[in-house]
mmCIF file of C-alpha atoms and ligand atoms in Angstrom:
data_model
loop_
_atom_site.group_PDB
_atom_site.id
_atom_site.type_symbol
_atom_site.label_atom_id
_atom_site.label_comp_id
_atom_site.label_asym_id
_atom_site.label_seq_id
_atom_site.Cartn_x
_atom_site.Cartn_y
_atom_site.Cartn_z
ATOM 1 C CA UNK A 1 32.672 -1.811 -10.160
ATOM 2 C CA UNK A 2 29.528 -0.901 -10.575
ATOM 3 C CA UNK A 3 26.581 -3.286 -8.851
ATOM 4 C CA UNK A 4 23.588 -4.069 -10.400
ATOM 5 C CA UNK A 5 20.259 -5.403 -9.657
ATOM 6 C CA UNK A 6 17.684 -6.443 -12.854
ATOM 7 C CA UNK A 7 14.043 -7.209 -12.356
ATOM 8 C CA UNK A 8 10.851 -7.175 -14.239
ATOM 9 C CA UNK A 9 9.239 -3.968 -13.968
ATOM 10 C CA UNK A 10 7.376 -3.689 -10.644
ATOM 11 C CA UNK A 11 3.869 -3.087 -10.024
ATOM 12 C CA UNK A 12 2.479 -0.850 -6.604
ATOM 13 C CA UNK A 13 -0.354 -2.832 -5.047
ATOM 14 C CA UNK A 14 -1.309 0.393 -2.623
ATOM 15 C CA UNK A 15 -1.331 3.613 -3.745
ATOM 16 C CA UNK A 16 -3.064 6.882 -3.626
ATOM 17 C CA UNK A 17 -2.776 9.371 -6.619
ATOM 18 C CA UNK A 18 -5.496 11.857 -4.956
ATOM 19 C CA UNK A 19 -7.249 13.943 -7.734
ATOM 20 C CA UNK A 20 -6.694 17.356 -9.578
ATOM 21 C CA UNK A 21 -3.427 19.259 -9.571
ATOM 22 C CA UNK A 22 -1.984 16.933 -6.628
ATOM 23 C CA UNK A 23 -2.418 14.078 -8.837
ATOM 24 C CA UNK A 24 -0.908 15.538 -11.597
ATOM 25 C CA UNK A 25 1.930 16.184 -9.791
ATOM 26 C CA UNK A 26 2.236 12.620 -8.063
ATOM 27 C CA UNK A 27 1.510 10.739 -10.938
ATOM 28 C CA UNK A 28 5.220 10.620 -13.182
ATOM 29 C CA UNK A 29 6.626 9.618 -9.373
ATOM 30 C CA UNK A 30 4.707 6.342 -9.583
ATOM 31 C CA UNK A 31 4.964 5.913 -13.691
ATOM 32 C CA UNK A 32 8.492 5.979 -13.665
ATOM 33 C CA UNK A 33 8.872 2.811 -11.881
ATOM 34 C CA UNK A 34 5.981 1.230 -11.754
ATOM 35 C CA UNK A 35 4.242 -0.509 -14.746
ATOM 36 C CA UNK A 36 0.616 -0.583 -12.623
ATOM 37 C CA UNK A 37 -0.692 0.249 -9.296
ATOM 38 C CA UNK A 38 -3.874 -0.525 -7.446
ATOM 39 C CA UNK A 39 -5.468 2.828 -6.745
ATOM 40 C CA UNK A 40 -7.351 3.853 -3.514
ATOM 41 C CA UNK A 41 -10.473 4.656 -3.742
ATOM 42 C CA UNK A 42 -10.614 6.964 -0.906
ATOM 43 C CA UNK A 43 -10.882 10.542 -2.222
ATOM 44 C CA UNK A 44 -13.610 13.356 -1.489
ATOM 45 C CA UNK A 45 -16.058 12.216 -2.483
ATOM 46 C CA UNK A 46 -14.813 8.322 -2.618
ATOM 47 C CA UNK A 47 -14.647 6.227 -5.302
ATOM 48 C CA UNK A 48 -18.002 3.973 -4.518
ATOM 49 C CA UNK A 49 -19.704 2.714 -7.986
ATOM 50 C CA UNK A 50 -18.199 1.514 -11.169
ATOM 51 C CA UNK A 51 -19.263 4.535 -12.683
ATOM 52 C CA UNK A 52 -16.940 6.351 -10.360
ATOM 53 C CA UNK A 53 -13.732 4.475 -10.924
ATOM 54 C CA UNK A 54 -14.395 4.538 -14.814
ATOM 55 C CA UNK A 55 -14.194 8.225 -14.645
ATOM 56 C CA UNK A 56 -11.346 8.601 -12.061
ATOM 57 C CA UNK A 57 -9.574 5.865 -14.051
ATOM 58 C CA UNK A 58 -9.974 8.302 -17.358
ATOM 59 C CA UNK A 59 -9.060 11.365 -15.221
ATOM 60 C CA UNK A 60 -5.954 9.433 -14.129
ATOM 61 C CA UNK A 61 -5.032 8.045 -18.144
ATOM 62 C CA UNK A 62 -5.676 12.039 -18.927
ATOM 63 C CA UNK A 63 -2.812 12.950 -16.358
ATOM 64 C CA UNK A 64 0.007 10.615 -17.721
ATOM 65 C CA UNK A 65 3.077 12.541 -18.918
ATOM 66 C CA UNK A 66 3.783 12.104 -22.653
ATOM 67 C CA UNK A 67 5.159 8.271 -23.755
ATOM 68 C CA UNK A 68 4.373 6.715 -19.623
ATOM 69 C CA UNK A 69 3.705 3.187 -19.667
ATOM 70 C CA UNK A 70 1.799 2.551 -16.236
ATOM 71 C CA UNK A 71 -2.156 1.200 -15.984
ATOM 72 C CA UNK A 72 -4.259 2.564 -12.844
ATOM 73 C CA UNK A 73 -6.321 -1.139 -11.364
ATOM 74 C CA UNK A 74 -8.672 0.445 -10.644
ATOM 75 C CA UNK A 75 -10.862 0.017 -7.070
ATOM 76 C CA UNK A 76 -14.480 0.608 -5.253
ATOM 77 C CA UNK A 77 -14.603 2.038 -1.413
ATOM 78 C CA UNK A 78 -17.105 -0.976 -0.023
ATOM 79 C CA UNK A 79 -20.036 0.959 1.860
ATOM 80 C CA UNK A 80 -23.117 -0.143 3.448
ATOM 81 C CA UNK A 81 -24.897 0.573 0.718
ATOM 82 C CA UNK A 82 -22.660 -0.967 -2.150
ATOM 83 C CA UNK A 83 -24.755 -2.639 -4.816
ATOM 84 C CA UNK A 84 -23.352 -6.468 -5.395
ATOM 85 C CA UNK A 85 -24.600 -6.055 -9.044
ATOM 86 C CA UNK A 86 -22.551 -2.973 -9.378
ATOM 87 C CA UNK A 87 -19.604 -4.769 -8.312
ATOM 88 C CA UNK A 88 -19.817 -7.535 -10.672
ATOM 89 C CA UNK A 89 -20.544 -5.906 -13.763
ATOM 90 C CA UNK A 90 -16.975 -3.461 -12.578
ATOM 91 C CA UNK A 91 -15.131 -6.946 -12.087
ATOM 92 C CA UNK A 92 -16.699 -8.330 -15.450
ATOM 93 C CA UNK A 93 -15.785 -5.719 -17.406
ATOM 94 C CA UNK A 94 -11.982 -5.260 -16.419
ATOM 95 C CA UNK A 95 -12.273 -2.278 -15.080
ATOM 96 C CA UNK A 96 -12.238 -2.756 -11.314
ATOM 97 C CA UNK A 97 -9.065 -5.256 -9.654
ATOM 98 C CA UNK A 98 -10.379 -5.344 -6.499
ATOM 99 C CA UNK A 99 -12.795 -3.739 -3.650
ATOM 100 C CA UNK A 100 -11.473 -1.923 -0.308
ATOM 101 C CA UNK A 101 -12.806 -2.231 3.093
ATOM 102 C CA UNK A 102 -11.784 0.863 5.345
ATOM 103 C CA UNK A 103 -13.613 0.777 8.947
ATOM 104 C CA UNK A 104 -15.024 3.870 9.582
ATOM 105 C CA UNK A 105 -13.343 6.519 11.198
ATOM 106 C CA UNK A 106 -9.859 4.105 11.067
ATOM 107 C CA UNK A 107 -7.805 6.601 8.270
ATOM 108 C CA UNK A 108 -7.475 9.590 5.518
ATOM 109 C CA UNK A 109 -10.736 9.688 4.392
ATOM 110 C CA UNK A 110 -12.892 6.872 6.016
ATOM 111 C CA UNK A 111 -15.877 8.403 7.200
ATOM 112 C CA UNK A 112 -18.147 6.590 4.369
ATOM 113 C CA UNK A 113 -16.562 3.601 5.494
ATOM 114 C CA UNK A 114 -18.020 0.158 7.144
ATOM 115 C CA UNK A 115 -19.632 0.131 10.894
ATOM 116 C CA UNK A 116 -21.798 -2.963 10.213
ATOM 117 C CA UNK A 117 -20.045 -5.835 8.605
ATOM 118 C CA UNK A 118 -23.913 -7.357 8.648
ATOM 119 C CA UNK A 119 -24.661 -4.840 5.870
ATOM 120 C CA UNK A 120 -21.794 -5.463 3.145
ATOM 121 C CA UNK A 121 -22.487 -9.473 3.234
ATOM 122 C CA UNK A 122 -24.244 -9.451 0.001
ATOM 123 C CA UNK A 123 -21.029 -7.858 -1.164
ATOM 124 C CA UNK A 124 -18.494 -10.243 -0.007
ATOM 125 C CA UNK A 125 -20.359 -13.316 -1.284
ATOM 126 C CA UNK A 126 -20.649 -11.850 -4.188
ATOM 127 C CA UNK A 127 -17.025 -10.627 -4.176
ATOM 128 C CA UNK A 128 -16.027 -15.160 -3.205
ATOM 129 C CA UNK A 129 -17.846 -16.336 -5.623
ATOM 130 C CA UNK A 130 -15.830 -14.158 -8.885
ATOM 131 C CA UNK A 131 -12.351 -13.990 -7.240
ATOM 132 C CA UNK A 132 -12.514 -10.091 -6.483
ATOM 133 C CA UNK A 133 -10.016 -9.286 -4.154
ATOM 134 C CA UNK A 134 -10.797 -7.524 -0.899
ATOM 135 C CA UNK A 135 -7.972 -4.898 0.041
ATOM 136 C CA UNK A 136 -8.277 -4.799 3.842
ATOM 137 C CA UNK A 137 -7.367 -1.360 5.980
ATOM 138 C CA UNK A 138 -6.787 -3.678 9.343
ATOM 139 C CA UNK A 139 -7.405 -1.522 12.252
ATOM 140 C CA UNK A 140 -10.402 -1.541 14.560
ATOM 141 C CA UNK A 141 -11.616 2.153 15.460
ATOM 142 C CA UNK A 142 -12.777 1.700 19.085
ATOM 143 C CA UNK A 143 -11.365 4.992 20.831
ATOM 144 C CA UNK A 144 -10.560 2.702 23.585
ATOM 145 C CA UNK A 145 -8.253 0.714 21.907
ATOM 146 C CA UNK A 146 -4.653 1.674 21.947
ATOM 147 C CA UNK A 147 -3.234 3.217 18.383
ATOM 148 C CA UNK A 148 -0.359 0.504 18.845
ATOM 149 C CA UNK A 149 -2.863 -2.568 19.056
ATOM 150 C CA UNK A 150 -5.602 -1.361 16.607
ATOM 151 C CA UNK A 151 -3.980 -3.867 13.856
ATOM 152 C CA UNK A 152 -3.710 -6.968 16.412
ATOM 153 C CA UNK A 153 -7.274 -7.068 17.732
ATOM 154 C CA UNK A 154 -8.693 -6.303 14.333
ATOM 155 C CA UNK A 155 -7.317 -9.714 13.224
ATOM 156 C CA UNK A 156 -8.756 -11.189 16.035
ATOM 157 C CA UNK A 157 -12.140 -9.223 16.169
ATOM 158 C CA UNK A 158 -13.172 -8.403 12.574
ATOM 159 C CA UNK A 159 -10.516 -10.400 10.060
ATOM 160 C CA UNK A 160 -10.714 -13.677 10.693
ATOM 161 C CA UNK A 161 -14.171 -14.114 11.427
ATOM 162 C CA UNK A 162 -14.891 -11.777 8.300
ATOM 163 C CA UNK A 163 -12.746 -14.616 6.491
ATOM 164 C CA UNK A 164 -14.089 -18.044 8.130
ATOM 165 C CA UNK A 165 -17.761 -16.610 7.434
ATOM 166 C CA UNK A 166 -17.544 -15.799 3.939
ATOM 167 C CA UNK A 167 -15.314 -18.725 2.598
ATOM 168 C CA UNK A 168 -13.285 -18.298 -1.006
ATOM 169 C CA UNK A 169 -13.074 -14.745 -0.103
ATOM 170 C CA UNK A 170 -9.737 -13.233 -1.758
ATOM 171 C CA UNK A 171 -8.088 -10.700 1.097
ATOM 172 C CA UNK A 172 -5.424 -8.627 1.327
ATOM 173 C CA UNK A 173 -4.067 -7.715 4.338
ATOM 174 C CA UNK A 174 -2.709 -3.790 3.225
ATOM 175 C CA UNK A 175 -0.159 -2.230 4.923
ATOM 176 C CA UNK A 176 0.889 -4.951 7.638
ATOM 177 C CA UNK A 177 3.052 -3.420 10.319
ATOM 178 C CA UNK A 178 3.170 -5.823 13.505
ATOM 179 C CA UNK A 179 4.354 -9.555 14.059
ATOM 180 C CA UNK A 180 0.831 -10.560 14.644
ATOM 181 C CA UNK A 181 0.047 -9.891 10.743
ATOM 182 C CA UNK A 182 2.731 -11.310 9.531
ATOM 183 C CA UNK A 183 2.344 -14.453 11.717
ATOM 184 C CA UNK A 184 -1.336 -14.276 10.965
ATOM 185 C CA UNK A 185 -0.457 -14.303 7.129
ATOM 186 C CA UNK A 186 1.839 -16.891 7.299
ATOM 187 C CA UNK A 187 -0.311 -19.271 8.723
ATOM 188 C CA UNK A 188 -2.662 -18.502 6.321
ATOM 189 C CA UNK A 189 -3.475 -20.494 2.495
ATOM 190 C CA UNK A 190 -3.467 -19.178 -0.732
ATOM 191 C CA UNK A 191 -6.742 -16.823 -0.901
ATOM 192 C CA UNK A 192 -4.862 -14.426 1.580
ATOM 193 C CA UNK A 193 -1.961 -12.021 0.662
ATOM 194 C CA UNK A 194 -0.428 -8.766 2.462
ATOM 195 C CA UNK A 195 1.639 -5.647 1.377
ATOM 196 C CA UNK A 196 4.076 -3.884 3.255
ATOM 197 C CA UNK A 197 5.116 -0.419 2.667
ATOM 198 C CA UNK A 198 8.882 0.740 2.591
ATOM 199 C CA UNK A 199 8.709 2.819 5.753
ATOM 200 C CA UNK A 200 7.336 0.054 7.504
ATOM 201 C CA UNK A 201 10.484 -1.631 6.210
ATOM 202 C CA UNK A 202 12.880 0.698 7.741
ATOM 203 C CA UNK A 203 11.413 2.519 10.347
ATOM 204 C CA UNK A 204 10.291 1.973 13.662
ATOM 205 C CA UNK A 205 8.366 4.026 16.402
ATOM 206 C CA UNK A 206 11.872 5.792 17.779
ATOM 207 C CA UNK A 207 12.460 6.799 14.613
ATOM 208 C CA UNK A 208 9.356 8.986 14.663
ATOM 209 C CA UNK A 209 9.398 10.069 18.201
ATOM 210 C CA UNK A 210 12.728 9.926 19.772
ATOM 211 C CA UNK A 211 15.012 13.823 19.906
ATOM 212 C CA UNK A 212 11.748 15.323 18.468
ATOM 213 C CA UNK A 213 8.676 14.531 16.695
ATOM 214 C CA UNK A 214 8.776 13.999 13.107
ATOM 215 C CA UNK A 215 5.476 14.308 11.068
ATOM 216 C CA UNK A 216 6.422 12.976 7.766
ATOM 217 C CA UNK A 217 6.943 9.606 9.601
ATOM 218 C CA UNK A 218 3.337 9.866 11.371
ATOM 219 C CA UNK A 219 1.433 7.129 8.598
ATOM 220 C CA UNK A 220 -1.715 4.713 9.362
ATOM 221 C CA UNK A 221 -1.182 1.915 10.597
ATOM 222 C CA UNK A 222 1.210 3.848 12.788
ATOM 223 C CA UNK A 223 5.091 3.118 13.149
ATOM 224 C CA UNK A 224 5.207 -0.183 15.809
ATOM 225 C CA UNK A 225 8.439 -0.952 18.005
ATOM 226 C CA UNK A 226 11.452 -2.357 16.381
ATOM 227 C CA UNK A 227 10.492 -6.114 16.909
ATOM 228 C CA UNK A 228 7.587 -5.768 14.657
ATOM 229 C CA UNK A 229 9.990 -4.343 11.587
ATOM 230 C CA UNK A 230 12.362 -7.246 12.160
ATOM 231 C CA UNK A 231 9.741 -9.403 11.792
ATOM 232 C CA UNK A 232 8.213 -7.628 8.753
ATOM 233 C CA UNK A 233 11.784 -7.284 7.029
ATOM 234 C CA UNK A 234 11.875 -11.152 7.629
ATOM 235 C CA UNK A 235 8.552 -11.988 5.792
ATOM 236 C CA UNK A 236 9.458 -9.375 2.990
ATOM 237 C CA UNK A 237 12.769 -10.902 2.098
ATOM 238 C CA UNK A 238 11.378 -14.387 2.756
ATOM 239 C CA UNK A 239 10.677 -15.217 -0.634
ATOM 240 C CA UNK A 240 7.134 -15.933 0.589
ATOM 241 C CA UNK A 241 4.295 -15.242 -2.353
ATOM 242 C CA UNK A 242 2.325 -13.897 0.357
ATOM 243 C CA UNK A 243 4.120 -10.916 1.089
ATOM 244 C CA UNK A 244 4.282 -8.093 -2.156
ATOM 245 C CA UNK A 245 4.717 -4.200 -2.311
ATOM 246 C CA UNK A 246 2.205 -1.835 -1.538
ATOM 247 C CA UNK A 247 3.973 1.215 -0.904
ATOM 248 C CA UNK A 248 0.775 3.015 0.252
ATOM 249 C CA UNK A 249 2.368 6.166 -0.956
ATOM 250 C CA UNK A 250 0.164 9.008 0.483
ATOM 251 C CA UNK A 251 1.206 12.428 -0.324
ATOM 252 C CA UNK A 252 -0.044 15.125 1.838
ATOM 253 C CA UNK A 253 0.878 19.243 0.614
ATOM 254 C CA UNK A 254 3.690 19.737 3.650
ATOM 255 C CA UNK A 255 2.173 22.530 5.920
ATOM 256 C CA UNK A 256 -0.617 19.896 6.442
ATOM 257 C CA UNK A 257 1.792 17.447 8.096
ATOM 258 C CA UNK A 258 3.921 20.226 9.544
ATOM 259 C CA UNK A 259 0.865 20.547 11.662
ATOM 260 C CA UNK A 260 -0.461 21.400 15.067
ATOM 261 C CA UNK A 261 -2.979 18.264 14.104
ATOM 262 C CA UNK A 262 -0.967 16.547 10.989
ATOM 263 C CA UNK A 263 -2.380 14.140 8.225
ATOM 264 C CA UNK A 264 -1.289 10.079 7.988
ATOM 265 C CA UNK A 265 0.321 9.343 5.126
ATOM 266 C CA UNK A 266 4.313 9.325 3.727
ATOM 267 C CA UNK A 267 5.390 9.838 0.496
ATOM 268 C CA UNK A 268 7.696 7.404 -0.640
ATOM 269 C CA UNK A 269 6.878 6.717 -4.686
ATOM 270 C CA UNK A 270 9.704 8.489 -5.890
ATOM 271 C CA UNK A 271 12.047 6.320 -3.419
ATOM 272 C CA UNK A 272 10.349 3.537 -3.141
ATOM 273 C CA UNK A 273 12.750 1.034 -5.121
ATOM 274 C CA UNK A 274 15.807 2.705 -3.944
ATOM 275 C CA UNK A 275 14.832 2.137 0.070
ATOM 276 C CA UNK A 276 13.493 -1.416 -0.905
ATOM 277 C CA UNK A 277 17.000 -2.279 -2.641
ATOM 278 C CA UNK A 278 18.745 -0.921 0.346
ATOM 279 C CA UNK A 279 16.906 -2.808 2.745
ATOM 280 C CA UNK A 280 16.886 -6.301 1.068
ATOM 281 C CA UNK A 281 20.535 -5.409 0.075
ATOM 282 C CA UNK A 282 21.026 -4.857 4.098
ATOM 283 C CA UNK A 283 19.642 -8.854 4.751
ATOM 284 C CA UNK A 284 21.823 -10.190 1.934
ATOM 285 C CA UNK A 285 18.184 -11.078 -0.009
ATOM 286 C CA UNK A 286 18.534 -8.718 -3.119
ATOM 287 C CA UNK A 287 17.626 -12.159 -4.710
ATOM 288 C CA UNK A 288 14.208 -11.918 -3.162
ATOM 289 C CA UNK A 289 13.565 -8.291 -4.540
ATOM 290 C CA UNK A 290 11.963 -9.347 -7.908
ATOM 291 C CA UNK A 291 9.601 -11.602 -6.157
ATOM 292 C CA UNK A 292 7.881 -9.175 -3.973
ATOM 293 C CA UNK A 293 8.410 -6.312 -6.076
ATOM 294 C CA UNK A 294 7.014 -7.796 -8.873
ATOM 295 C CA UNK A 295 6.122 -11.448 -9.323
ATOM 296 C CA UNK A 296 4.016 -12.070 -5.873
ATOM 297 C CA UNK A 297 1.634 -9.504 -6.400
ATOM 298 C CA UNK A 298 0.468 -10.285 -10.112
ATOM 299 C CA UNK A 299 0.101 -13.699 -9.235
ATOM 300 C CA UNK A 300 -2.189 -12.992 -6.088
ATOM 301 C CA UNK A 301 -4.417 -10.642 -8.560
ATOM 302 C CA UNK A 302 -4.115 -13.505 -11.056
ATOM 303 C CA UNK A 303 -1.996 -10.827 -13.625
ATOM 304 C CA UNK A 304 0.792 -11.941 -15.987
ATOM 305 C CA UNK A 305 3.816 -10.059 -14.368
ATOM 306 C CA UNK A 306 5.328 -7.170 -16.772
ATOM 307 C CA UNK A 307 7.350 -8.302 -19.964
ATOM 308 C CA UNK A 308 9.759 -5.306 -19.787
ATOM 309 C CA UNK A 309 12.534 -5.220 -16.654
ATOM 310 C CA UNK A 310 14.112 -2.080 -15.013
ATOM 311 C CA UNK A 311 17.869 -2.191 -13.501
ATOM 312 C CA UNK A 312 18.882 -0.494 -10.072
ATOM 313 C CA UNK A 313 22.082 0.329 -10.016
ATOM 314 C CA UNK A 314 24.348 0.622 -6.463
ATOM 315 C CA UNK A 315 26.422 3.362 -5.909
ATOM 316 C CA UNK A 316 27.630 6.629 -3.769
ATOM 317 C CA UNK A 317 24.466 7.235 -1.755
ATOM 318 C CA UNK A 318 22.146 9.251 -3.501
ATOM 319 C CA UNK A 319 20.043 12.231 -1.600
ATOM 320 C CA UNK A 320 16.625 12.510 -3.015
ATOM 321 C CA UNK A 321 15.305 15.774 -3.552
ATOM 322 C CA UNK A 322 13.510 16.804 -0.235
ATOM 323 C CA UNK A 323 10.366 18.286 -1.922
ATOM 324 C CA UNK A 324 7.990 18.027 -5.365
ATOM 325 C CA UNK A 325 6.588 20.523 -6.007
ATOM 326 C CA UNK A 326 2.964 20.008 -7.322
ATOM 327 C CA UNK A 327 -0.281 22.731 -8.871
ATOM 328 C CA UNK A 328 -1.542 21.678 -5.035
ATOM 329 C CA UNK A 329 1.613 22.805 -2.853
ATOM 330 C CA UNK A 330 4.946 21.057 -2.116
ATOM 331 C CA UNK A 331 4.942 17.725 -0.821
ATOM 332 C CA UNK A 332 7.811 16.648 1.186
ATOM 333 C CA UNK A 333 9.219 13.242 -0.105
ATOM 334 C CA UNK A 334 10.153 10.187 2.086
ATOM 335 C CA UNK A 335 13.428 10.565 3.669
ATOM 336 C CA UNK A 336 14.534 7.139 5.792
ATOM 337 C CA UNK A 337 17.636 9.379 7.362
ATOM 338 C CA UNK A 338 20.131 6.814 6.024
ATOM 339 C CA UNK A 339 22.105 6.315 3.063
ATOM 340 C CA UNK A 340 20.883 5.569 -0.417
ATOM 341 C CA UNK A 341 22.748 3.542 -2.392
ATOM 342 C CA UNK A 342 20.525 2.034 -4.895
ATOM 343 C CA UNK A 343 18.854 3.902 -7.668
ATOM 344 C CA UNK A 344 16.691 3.246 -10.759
ATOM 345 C CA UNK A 345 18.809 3.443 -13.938
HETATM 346 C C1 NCD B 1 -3.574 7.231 3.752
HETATM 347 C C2 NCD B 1 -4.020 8.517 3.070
HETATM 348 O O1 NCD B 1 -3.417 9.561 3.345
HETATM 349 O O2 NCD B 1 -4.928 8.482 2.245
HETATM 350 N N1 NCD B 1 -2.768 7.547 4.884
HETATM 351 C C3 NCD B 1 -1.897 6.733 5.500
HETATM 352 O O3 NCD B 1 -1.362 7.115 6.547
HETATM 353 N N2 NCD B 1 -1.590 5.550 5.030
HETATM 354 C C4 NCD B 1 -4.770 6.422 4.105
HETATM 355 C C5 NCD B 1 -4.440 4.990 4.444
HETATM 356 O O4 NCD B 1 -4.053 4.218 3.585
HETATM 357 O O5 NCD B 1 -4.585 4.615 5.612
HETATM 358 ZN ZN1 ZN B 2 -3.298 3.680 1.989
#
């Protein structure tokens, strides 16, 4: 007998597309599954002013395949210099879902990013008093904090003073990979949300270092110990309308991960639902799938969820091809090492 699993189309609150011929080859990953996705802004140049993310958003609607149903929410990289006017007139308009804050120095592409919280104030009031979301990269940058607590004392240091000093302010916690987040979350009210990512889900520091090194694991926020994914699995599952996806799917061509010095980032679009099913499956929660694949995050963003559904279906485990090739080189897709069972119909 053959399982099943129905749910409205999800939506990907994290993701990076990239530009060019990488993004045309990522793109149909994403669109097959996923009915919209917030887009990082944090290309070469980044995406800073509306005028920006119009034309990235056009470049992005230019690259669809033929007949794809998916809509790009589109974002602004906050930088010292980011004009609070520009910002509400890309909110007004539609065109921009919400603004993200990368520290400088903390990822992929976050040189242009903040240093002095002082200087984007005039954003974030302006940001509380529409309802634009702020998508937060947690993780402080001082070189003498260690990689593994760089999420921890930004939520002491820089989140939740960033929050009590700018009150209304919409945040979302991206990419949440320790306890401390999700405790921090939890405790939190209803302006404050968080994505998790599917490796986050399934993987834990040994995975990535133990009988060798393996660089399509290395992502940012790193891998933590095993407690930390417990506790994440736990707040996924949870039924919580905090917690929704954001797969943070990051593809990188493969020799540049393969690397003597190799780039952050996994990508998991094209798997994304079938590791999800597999881990709520593994909890006994497939219940909980539709709400944090796609109810909790369109009601954080204040979005109808999607009118059309998508079925998984559970069966011999499936192997996902190892590599897509793309115009910019192959990129090696997410493998969790463990069986599949669970893929989109
Ligand atoms: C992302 C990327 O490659 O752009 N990498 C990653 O490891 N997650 C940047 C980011 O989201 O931190
Ligand atoms: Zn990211």
């Amino acid at each position: 007998m053959t399982q099943t699993l129905t749910l409205r189309r999800p939506d990907d609150w994290h993701l990076h597309l990239r530009d060019g011929a990488m993004m045309e080859g990522v793109l149909p990953s994403s669109a097959a599954h996923f009915a919209r996705a917030i887009i990082m802004p944090n290309l070469v140049p980044p995406v800073v002013t509306g005028d920006d993310a119009a034309a990235y958003r056009d470049r992005i609607l230019a690259a669809l395949p033929e007949g794809a149903d998916f809509e790009p929410l589109m974002t602004l990289y906050l930088t010292e210099t980011t004009d609070p006017d520009d910002v509400r007139s890309a909110a007004a308009c539609g065109l921009v879902k919400a603004v993200k804050l990368y520290p400088a120095g903390a990822t992929t592409n976050s040189a242009s990013g903040v240093r002095d919280f002082d200087k984007v104030r005039g954003v974030l009031e302006a940001m509380a008093e529409i309802g634009l979301p702020l998508c937060v990269h947690g993780e402080v940058t001082r070189p003498e904090i260690d990689i593994f607590d760089r999420e921890a004392v930004f939520i002491d240091e820089v989140l939740d003073p960033l929050r009590r000093a700018t009150p209304g302010l919409r945040v979302v916690m991206e990419h949440i990979t320790t306890s401390d987040a999700a405790e921090y979350a939890a405790g939190a009210g209803d302006d404050l949300g968080a994505t998790i990512t599917v490796q986050h889900l399934m993987l834990d520091r040994n995975d990535m270092l133990v009988g060798g090194i393996r660089p399509h694991y290395y992502c940012l926020p790193i891998l933590k110990r095993g407690t930390h994914r417990a506790r994440l699995v736990e707040a996924a599952t949870s039924g919580d309308p905090r917690y929704f996806i954001g797969t943070d799917s990051a593809p990188h061509v493969t020799d540049t991960k393969e690397a003597a010095c190799g780039c952050a980032g996994c990508f998991t679009a094209p798997v994304a639902l079938s590791c999800l099913a597999e881990v709520f499956d593994e909890v006994d929660a497939l219940d909980k799938m539709e709400g944090f694949t796609s109810l909790h995050g369109p009601a954080f963003y204040g979005l109808e969820p999607n009118e059309t559904m998508i079925t998984l279906e559970r069966g011999e485990p499936v192997h996902p091809p190892s590599q897509l090739e793309t115009g910019a080189g192959p990129v090696t897709v997410f493998d969790p090492n463990r069986a599949l069972h669970w893929r989109v119909r």
